[in-house]
mmCIF file of C-alpha atoms in Angstrom:
data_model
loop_
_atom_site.group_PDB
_atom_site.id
_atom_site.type_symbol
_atom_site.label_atom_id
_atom_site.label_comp_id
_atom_site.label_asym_id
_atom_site.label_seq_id
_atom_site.Cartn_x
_atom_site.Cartn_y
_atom_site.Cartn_z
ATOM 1 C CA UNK A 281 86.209 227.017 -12.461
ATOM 2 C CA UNK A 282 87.679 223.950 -14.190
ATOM 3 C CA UNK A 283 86.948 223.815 -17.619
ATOM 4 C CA UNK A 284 87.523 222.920 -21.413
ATOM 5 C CA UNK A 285 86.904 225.229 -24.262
ATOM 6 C CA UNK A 286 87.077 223.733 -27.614
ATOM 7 C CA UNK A 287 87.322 225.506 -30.718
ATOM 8 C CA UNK A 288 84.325 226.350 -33.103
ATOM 9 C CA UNK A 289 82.755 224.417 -35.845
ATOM 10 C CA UNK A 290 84.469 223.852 -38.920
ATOM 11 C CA UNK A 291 83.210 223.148 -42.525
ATOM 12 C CA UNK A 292 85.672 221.285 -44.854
ATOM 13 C CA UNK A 293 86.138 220.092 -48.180
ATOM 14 C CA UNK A 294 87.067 216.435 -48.373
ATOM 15 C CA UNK A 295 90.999 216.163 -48.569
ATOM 16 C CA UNK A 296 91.755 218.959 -47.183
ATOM 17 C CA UNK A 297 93.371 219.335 -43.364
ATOM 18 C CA UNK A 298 92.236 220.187 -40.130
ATOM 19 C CA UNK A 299 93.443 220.824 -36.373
ATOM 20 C CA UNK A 300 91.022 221.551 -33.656
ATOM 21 C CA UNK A 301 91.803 222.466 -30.089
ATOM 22 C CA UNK A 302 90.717 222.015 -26.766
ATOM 23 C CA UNK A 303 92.239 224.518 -23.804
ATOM 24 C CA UNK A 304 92.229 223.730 -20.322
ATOM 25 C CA UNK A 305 91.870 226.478 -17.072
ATOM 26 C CA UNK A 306 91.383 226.318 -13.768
ATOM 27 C CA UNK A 307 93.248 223.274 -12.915
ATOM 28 C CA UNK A 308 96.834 222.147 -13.244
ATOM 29 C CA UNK A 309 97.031 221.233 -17.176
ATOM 30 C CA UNK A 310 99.996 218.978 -17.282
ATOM 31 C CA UNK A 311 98.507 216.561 -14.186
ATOM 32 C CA UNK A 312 95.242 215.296 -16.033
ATOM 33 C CA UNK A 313 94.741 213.012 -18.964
ATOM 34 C CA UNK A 314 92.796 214.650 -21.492
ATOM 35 C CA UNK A 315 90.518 212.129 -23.977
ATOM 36 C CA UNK A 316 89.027 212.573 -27.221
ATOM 37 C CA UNK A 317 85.856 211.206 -28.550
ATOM 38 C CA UNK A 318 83.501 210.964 -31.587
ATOM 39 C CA UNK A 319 79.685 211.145 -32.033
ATOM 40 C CA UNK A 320 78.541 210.621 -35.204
ATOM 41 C CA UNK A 321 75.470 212.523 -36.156
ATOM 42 C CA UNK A 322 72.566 210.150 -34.141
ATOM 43 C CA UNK A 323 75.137 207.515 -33.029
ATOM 44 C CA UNK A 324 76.975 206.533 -30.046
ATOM 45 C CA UNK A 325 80.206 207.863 -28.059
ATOM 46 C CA UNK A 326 83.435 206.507 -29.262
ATOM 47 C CA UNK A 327 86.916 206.680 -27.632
ATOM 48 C CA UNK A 328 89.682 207.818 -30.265
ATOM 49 C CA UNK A 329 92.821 208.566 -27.685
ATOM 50 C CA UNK A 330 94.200 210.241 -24.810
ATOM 51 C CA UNK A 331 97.350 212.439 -23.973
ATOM 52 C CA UNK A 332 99.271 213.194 -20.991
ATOM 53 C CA UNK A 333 100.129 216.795 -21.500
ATOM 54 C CA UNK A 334 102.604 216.329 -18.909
ATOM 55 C CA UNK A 335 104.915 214.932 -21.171
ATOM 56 C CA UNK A 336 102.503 214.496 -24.439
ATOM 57 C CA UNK A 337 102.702 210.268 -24.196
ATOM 58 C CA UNK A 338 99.611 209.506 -26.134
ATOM 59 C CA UNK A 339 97.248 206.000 -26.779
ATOM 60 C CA UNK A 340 95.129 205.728 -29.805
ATOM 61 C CA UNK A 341 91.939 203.656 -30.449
ATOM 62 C CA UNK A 342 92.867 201.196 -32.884
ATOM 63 C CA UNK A 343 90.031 202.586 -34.943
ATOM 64 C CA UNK A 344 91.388 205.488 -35.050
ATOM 65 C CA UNK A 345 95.090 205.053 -35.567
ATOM 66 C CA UNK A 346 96.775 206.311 -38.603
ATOM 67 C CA UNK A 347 93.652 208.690 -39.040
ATOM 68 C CA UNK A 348 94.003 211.516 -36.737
ATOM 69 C CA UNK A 349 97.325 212.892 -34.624
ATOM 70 C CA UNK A 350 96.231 213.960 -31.248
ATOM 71 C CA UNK A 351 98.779 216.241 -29.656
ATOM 72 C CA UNK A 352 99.082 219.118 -26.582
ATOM 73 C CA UNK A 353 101.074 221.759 -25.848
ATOM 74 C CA UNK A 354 101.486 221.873 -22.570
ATOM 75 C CA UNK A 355 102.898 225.724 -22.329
ATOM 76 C CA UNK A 356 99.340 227.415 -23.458
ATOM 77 C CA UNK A 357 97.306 224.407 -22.062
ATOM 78 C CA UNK A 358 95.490 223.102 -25.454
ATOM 79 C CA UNK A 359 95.166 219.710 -26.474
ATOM 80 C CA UNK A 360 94.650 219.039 -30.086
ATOM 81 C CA UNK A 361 93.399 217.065 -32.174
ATOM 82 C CA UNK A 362 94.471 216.978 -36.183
ATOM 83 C CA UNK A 363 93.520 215.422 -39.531
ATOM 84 C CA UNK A 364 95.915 215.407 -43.091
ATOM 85 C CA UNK A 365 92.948 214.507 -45.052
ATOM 86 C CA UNK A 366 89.822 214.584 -44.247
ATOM 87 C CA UNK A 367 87.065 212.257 -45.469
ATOM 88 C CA UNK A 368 83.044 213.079 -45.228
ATOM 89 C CA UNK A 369 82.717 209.812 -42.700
ATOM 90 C CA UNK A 370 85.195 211.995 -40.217
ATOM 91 C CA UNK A 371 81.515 215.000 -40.213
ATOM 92 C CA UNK A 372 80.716 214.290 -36.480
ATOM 93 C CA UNK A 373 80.949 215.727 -32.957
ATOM 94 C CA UNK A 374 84.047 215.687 -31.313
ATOM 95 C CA UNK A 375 84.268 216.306 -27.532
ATOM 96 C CA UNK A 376 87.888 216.215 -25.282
ATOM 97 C CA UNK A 377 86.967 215.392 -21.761
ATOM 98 C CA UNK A 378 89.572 215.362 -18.842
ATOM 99 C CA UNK A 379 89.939 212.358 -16.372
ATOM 100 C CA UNK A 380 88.604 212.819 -12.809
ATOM 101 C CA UNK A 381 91.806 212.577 -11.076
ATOM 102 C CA UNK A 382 95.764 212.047 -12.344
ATOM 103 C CA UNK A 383 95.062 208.294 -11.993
ATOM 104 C CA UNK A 384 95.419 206.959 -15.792
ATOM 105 C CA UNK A 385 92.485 204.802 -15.809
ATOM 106 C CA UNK A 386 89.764 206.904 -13.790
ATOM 107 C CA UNK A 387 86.755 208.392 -15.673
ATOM 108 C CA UNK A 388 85.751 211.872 -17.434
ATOM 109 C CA UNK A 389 84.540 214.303 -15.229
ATOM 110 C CA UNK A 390 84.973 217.546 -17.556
ATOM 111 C CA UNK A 391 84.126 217.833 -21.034
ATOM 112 C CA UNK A 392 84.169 220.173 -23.787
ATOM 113 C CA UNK A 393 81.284 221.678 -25.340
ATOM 114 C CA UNK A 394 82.231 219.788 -28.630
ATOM 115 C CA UNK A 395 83.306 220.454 -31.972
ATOM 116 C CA UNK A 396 81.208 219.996 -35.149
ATOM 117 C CA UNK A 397 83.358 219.439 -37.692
ATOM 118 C CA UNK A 398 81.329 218.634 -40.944
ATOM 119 C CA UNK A 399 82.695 217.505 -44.630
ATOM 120 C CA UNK A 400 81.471 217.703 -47.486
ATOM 121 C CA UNK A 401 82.106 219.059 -51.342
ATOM 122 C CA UNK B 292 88.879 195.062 -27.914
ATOM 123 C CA UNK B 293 86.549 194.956 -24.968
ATOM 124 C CA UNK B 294 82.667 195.337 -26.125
ATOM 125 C CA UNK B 295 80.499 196.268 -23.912
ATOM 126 C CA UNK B 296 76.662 196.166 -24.434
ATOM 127 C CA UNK B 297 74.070 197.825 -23.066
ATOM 128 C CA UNK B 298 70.465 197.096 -22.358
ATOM 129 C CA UNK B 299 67.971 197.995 -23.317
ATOM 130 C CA UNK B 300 68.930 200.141 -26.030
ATOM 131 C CA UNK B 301 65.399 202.605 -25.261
ATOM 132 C CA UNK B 302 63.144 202.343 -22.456
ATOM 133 C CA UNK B 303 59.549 204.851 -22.010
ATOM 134 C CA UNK B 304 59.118 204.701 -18.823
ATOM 135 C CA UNK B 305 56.436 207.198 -16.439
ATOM 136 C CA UNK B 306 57.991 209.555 -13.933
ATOM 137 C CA UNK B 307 58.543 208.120 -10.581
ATOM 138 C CA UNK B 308 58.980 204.893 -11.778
ATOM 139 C CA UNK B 309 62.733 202.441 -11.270
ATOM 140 C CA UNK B 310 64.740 202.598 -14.056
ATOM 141 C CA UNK B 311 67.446 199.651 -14.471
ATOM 142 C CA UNK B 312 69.806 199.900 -17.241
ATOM 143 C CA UNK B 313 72.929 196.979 -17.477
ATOM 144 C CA UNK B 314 76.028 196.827 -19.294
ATOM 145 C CA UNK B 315 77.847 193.531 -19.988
ATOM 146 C CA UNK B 316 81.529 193.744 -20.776
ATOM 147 C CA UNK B 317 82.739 190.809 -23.147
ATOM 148 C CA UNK B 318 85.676 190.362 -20.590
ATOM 149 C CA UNK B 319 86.677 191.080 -16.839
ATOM 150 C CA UNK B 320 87.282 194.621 -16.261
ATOM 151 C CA UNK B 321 87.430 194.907 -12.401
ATOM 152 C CA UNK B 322 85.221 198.157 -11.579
ATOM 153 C CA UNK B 323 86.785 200.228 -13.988
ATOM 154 C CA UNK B 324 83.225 200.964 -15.337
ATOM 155 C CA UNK B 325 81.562 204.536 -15.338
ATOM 156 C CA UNK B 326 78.442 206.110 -16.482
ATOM 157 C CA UNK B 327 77.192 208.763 -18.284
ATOM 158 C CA UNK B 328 74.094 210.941 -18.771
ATOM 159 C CA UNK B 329 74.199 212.595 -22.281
ATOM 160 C CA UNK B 330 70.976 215.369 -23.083
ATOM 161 C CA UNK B 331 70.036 216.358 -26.570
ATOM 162 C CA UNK B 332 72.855 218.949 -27.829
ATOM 163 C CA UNK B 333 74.271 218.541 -24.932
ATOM 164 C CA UNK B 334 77.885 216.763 -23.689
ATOM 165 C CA UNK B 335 78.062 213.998 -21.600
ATOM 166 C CA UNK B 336 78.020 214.144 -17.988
ATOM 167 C CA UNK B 337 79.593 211.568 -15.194
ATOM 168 C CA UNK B 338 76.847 210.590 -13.311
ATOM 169 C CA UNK B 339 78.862 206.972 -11.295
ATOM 170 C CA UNK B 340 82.514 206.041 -11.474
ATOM 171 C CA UNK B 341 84.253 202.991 -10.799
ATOM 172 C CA UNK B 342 80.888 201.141 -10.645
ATOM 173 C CA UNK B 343 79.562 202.682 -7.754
ATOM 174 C CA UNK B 344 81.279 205.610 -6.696
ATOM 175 C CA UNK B 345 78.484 208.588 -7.080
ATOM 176 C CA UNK B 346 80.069 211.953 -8.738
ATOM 177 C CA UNK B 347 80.141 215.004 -6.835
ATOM 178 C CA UNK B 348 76.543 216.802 -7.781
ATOM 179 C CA UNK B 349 74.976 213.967 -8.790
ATOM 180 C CA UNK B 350 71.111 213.193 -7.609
ATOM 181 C CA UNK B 351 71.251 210.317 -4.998
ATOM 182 C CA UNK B 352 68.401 208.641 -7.202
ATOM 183 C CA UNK B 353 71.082 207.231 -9.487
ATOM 184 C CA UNK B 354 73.479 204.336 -8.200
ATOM 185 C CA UNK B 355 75.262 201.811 -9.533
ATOM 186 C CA UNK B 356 76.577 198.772 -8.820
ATOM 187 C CA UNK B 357 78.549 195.446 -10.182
ATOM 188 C CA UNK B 358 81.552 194.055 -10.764
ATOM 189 C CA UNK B 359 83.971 191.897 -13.364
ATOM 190 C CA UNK B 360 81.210 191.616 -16.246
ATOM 191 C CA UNK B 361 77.997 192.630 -15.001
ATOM 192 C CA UNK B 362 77.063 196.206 -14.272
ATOM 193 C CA UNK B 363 74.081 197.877 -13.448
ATOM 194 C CA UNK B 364 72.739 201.783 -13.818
ATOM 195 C CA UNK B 365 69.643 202.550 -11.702
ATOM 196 C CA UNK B 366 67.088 205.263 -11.332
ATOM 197 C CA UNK B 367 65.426 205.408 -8.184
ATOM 198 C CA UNK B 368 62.025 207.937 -8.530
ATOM 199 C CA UNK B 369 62.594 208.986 -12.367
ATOM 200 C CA UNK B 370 62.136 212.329 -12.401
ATOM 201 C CA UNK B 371 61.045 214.211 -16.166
ATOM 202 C CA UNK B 372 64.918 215.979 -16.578
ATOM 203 C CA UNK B 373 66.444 212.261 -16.685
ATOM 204 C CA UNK B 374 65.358 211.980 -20.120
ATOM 205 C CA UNK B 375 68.779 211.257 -21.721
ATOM 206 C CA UNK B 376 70.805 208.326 -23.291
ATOM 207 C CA UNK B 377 72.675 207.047 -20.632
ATOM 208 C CA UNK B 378 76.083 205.239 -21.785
ATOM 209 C CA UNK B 379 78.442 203.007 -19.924
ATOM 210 C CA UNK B 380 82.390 203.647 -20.653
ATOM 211 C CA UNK B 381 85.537 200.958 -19.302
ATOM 212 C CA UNK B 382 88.777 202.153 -18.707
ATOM 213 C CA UNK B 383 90.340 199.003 -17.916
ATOM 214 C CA UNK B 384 92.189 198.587 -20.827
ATOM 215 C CA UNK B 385 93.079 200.015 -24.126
ATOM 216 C CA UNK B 386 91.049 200.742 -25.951
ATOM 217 C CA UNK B 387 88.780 202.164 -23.444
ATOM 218 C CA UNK B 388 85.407 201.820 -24.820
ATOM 219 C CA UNK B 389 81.846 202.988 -24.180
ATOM 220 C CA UNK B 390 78.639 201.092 -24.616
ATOM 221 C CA UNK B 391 76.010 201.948 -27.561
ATOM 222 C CA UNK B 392 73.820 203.379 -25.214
ATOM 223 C CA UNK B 393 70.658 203.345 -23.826
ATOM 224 C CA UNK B 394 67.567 206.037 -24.802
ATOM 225 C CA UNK B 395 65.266 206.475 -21.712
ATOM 226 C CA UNK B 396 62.277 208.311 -22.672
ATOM 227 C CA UNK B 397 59.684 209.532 -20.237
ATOM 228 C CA UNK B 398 56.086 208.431 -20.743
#
């Protein structure tokens, strides 16, 4: 079965750091595109980046650039995604999602059950 | 940045009934538009990509079609289970972006 399995919830303290993960199975890790996305609590889906584990070139929203480090390694087939300092605007959902095929532009067919990662003193 | 916007933004509508949801992108992006079901605590699901191209598993009630700047999600027969927010997403160019979505509520 193809899937993504993300890592549990976290609860953090504003300034302080934070690395989440996302491992892949069933399918050939290093051929997909792998996406991550925010939901804010109530709000909307928002695109933050996407890697190429096959050789870890990465595109970041605008939005999000500067904010968050999105990285993979390819040999234990996890994606991540990483904060130096987190803020209480980054407390949302945060889902990685695979594209459909190796084609660069094609949609998200699998997606992780999410991460809640909330902040707050 | 390419918006795209959804509408409407919520619809109550009674089962069995059409459901027709658009997306507007503020530029040209081909068919490299795709569409999502999202539950209540649940992820997102691929319901069309590339603007008409049904996902594996997905009811035949829901089709899309479109092209360039005008796209369309529709729901033939609503059926209760479809109650979701339904978003739009373009991977045409970077940034890919998703619409705000659209609530559909059954009656």
């Amino acid at each position: 079965e193809v899937q993504l399995v993300q890592s549990g919830a976290e609860v953090k303290k504003p300034g302080e750091s934070l690395k989440i993960s996302c491992k892949g199975s069933g399918y050939s890790f290093t051929s997909y595109w792998i996406g991550w996305v925010r939901q804010m609590p109530g709000k909307g889906l928002e695109w933050m980046g996407i890697i190429y584990p096959g050789d870890s070139d990465t595109r970041y929203s605008p939005s999000f650039q500067g904010q968050v480090t999105i990285s993979a390694d390819k040999s234990i087939s996890t994606a991540y995604l990483q904060w130096s300092s987190l803020k209480a605007s980054d407390t949302a959902m945060y889902y990685c999602a695979r594209r459909t095929t190796v084609h660069p532009n094609d949609a998200f067919d699998i997606w992780g059950q999410g991460t809640m990662v909330t902040v707050s003193s | 940045e390419i918006v795209l916007t959804q509408s409407p933004d919520f619809q109550s509508v009674t089962p069995k009934e059409k459901v027709t949801i658009t997306c507007r992108a503020s530029q040209s992006i081909g068919s490299s538009l795709h569409w999502y079901q999202q539950k209540p605590d649940q992820s997102p699901k691929l319901l069309i990509k590339y603007a008409s191209q049904s996902f594996s598993g997905v009811p035949s009630r829901f089709s899309g079609s479109g092209s360039g700047t005008d796209f369309t999600l529709t729901i033939n027969s609503l059926e209760a289970e479809d109650a979701a927010t339904y978003y739009c997403h373009q991977s045409s160019s970077l940034p890919e972006t998703f619409g705000q979505g659209t609530k559909v509520e059954i009656k």
